[in-house]
Short mmCIF file of C-alpha atoms in Angstrom, two decimals:
data_model
loop_
_atom_site.label_atom_id
_atom_site.label_comp_id
_atom_site.label_asym_id
_atom_site.label_seq_id
_atom_site.Cartn_x
_atom_site.Cartn_y
_atom_site.Cartn_z
CA MET A 1 0.60 -19.08 0.21
CA GLU A 2 0.89 -21.18 3.34
CA PRO A 3 2.83 -20.93 5.60
CA THR A 4 2.99 -17.13 5.07
CA LEU A 5 -0.78 -16.75 4.79
CA VAL A 6 -3.57 -19.14 5.68
CA ASP A 7 -6.86 -19.92 3.95
CA GLY A 8 -9.55 -17.41 4.85
CA GLN A 9 -7.14 -14.76 6.10
CA GLY A 10 -8.04 -11.18 5.18
CA LEU A 11 -5.65 -8.93 3.29
CA ILE A 12 -5.30 -5.24 2.64
CA GLY A 13 -3.58 -4.35 -0.59
CA LEU A 14 -2.65 -1.09 -2.27
CA ARG A 15 -1.92 -0.31 -5.87
CA TRP A 16 1.78 0.25 -5.64
CA PRO A 17 3.60 1.21 -8.84
CA ARG A 18 7.03 -0.03 -7.80
CA VAL A 19 7.32 -3.80 -7.66
CA ARG A 20 10.17 -5.52 -5.86
CA ARG A 21 11.31 -9.10 -5.74
CA GLY A 22 10.06 -10.87 -2.61
CA GLU A 23 6.86 -8.86 -2.21
CA VAL A 24 3.51 -10.53 -1.78
CA ARG A 25 1.15 -9.27 -4.48
CA CYS A 26 -2.45 -9.82 -5.58
CA VAL A 27 -2.52 -10.40 -9.33
CA GLU A 28 -5.33 -11.28 -11.68
CA HIS A 29 -5.12 -14.74 -13.20
CA PRO A 30 -4.16 -14.22 -16.87
CA GLU A 31 -6.55 -16.91 -18.14
CA ARG A 32 -9.47 -16.27 -15.75
CA PRO A 33 -10.49 -12.58 -15.66
CA GLY A 34 -11.87 -11.59 -12.26
CA PHE A 35 -10.04 -14.43 -10.46
CA TRP A 36 -7.34 -13.05 -8.17
CA LEU A 37 -4.26 -14.84 -6.87
CA VAL A 38 -1.99 -13.99 -3.94
CA LYS A 39 1.60 -14.80 -4.84
CA ARG A 40 5.19 -13.82 -4.08
CA VAL A 41 7.15 -11.93 -6.73
CA GLU A 42 10.09 -14.04 -7.79
CA ARG A 43 11.29 -11.91 -10.69
CA VAL A 44 10.58 -8.48 -12.17
CA ASP A 45 11.28 -7.98 -15.86
CA GLY A 46 10.06 -4.54 -16.93
CA ASP A 47 6.28 -4.59 -16.53
CA ARG A 48 6.13 -8.41 -16.31
CA LEU A 49 6.23 -10.39 -13.05
CA THR A 50 7.09 -13.98 -12.37
CA VAL A 51 5.00 -14.96 -9.35
CA THR A 52 5.21 -18.14 -7.30
CA SER A 53 3.56 -19.80 -4.35
CA ASP A 54 5.41 -20.03 -1.04
CA ASN A 55 4.47 -23.70 -0.69
CA ASP A 56 6.26 -25.56 -3.47
CA LYS A 57 5.25 -28.96 -2.05
CA VAL A 58 1.75 -28.71 -3.51
CA ALA A 59 0.58 -28.25 -7.08
CA ALA A 60 0.19 -24.49 -7.14
CA VAL A 61 -1.24 -22.22 -9.80
CA ASP A 62 1.48 -19.68 -10.49
CA SER A 63 3.88 -18.50 -13.19
CA ARG A 64 5.23 -22.03 -13.52
CA SER A 65 1.90 -23.00 -15.08
CA PHE A 66 0.80 -19.82 -16.88
CA GLY A 67 3.97 -17.73 -17.33
CA PRO A 68 4.68 -14.12 -16.33
CA VAL A 69 1.83 -11.71 -15.53
CA THR A 70 1.55 -7.98 -15.99
CA ALA A 71 2.38 -5.70 -13.07
CA ALA A 72 -0.32 -3.22 -14.12
CA GLY A 73 -3.39 -3.58 -11.94
CA SER A 74 -1.67 -5.66 -9.26
CA TYR A 75 -1.85 -4.85 -5.56
CA ARG A 76 0.92 -4.98 -2.97
CA VAL A 77 -0.23 -6.76 0.18
CA VAL A 78 0.52 -4.38 3.06
CA VAL A 79 -1.46 -5.97 5.90
CA ALA A 80 -2.44 -9.56 6.61
CA ILE A 81 -5.37 -9.65 9.02
CA PRO A 82 -5.28 -12.52 11.53
CA ARG A 83 -8.15 -14.99 11.13
CA ARG A 84 -9.18 -14.55 14.75
CA TRP A 85 -10.15 -10.93 13.88
CA MET A 86 -12.31 -11.96 10.95
#
């Protein structure tokens, strides 16, 4: 998610039922249960989300590789904690 977030940065997320385009969300990888991804919502289609990485210059794991994900169980990132506080 660079440049928006950097590796090792802490996040606080809340289960937020309403999903909007442009939000940063934590979603579970659809093919790897228990593996969470932080991505930006590009499209909302009912209960399905198309999520993408902010850095399109690198090979990212996002909806371009695995398709839309479910909104259920995702978290809206509400606070990004600076690394210097970690």
